[in-house]
Amino acid sequence: MDELNFPPLMIELSKKFAGSDDMCLKPLQIEDETVFICYLKSAIDGAKLHELLIKPFFDMKSTKSFSSYIQSLPNLSPMKAGQELFIEITKGFVLLAIHDQYYLLDIRLVNVLALHQTVIEPTVYGPQTALSEDIETNLNIMRQRYHEPTLKFETHQLEGKSHQSLVIMYDEKTVKPSVLQTIKEQIKSIDVPLIQSTGELQLYLNKSRFSLFPITILTERPDRIAYNLAAGKVIILLNGSPHALIAPVVFYDFMVSMEDNYHTYWITTFTLILRYIGLFICLILPSMYVAITSFTPDIPRTELALTVAGSRVGVPYPSFIEVIFMLIFMEFLTEASIRLPKAISATATTVGGLILGTAVTEATLASNIMIIIVSAVAITSFVIPITEMSFSIRICRYLLVIYTTLFGMLGLILGSLGLLMFLANKRSFGVPYLKLYWKGDREETEVQTKG
């Protein structure tokens, strides 16, 4: 840098963005004439940069002519200073230095044609665009959404046959160094011949192969990524995959929808309460039915107990077989709706469910109340915003049914306590899984620093 005499402002910029692999500081030189350009590669349009700056520079005879040309460009912006300049660079502006004169040019890249609509995490309000399969496009999307000079990109390459590019993204100001170091070590320790998607990468980032609960969130939404970057999370992007991994995470993160950020406090609180009620119903209701009908029918009111007993008249087997039988058929319908073509999946599964429910009750293979319970469980299964957690809860539901079948109401209570103890003991890259956000991140950071 000293030999080329880089301008002081550009040296300051390079230090500000040090550690981010998309930072570019280049000299353009013909004989004794030299100009310098500084930009973020992920935020600017490379073809436009070559057409407007690089090619004209080498075509012109002197820097004086080139300076006059730059001043005539329509995308020349007023020069900024300090923090404002750093933010403009993150938006896709290029800083040009000709002798002692600085110019700021708008050459931002906004990918529109390559983007897709959200499919897995749809919202009524808020952004509707999702990530792309091209990692450069995804980096550009995040530069356009998160204008912080402290946003860093670290590029790595996976070992094995894929040699896929992997980017670790984080906000240097909010991320915890210990968490970042742990994630880097986990990625370096992966020894797999072929990885093609972030969903597959998610499995190998978990130390335990048979772990039931995910320790990362798989998302397609840039706005969710931006919110988590501001909260100090680390984002992992893989080339060729339209999803990103968010780490570390806690249980509460899986219950939050991006829709919550676009509503008033009371609406958001109401929908969160609905989700937790749905979680409780999905997890406990089938086991509760088995416990009440087979072991402790005296717990509910007498009228309700008689109604349940009357609905099971003619059912030839115990309640736990009835529950498992209906839950498995519900899983078949869910799996069929996922695998069938979209044009017929809704019709096929709806008709199949109606016919199945009617036929089962008429044949007295299951009670009417069991049909209501299965329907309620099926609906509440999809209340959880993150699909990975929904699958985990569905599996836990069967474990609680087995415990209840063996030990009755006591088995349900002990199974639920065991699940809570397991989650309380679980960690996501060093962060407690059941951590509650009772105080702000800034207060918590101050306490840790003092400690």
mmCIF file of C-alpha atoms in Angstrom, residues 212 283 331 390-400:
data_model
loop_
_atom_site.group_PDB
_atom_site.id
_atom_site.type_symbol
_atom_site.label_atom_id
_atom_site.label_comp_id
_atom_site.label_asym_id
_atom_site.label_seq_id
_atom_site.Cartn_x
_atom_site.Cartn_y
_atom_site.Cartn_z
ATOM 1 C CA LEU A 212 -34.208 -34.811 17.819
ATOM 2 C CA LEU A 283 -48.063 -32.452 22.131
ATOM 3 C CA GLU A 331 -49.201 -38.670 9.071
ATOM 4 C CA SER A 390 -42.916 -28.990 13.983
ATOM 5 C CA PHE A 391 -41.468 -32.374 12.968
ATOM 6 C CA SER A 392 -39.654 -32.691 16.302
ATOM 7 C CA ILE A 393 -42.834 -31.994 18.284
ATOM 8 C CA ARG A 394 -44.742 -34.564 16.216
ATOM 9 C CA ILE A 395 -42.197 -37.248 17.143
ATOM 10 C CA CYS A 396 -42.287 -36.240 20.830
ATOM 11 C CA ARG A 397 -46.058 -36.678 20.703
ATOM 12 C CA TYR A 398 -45.619 -40.417 20.008
ATOM 13 C CA LEU A 399 -43.085 -40.761 22.823
ATOM 14 C CA LEU A 400 -45.578 -39.246 25.283
#
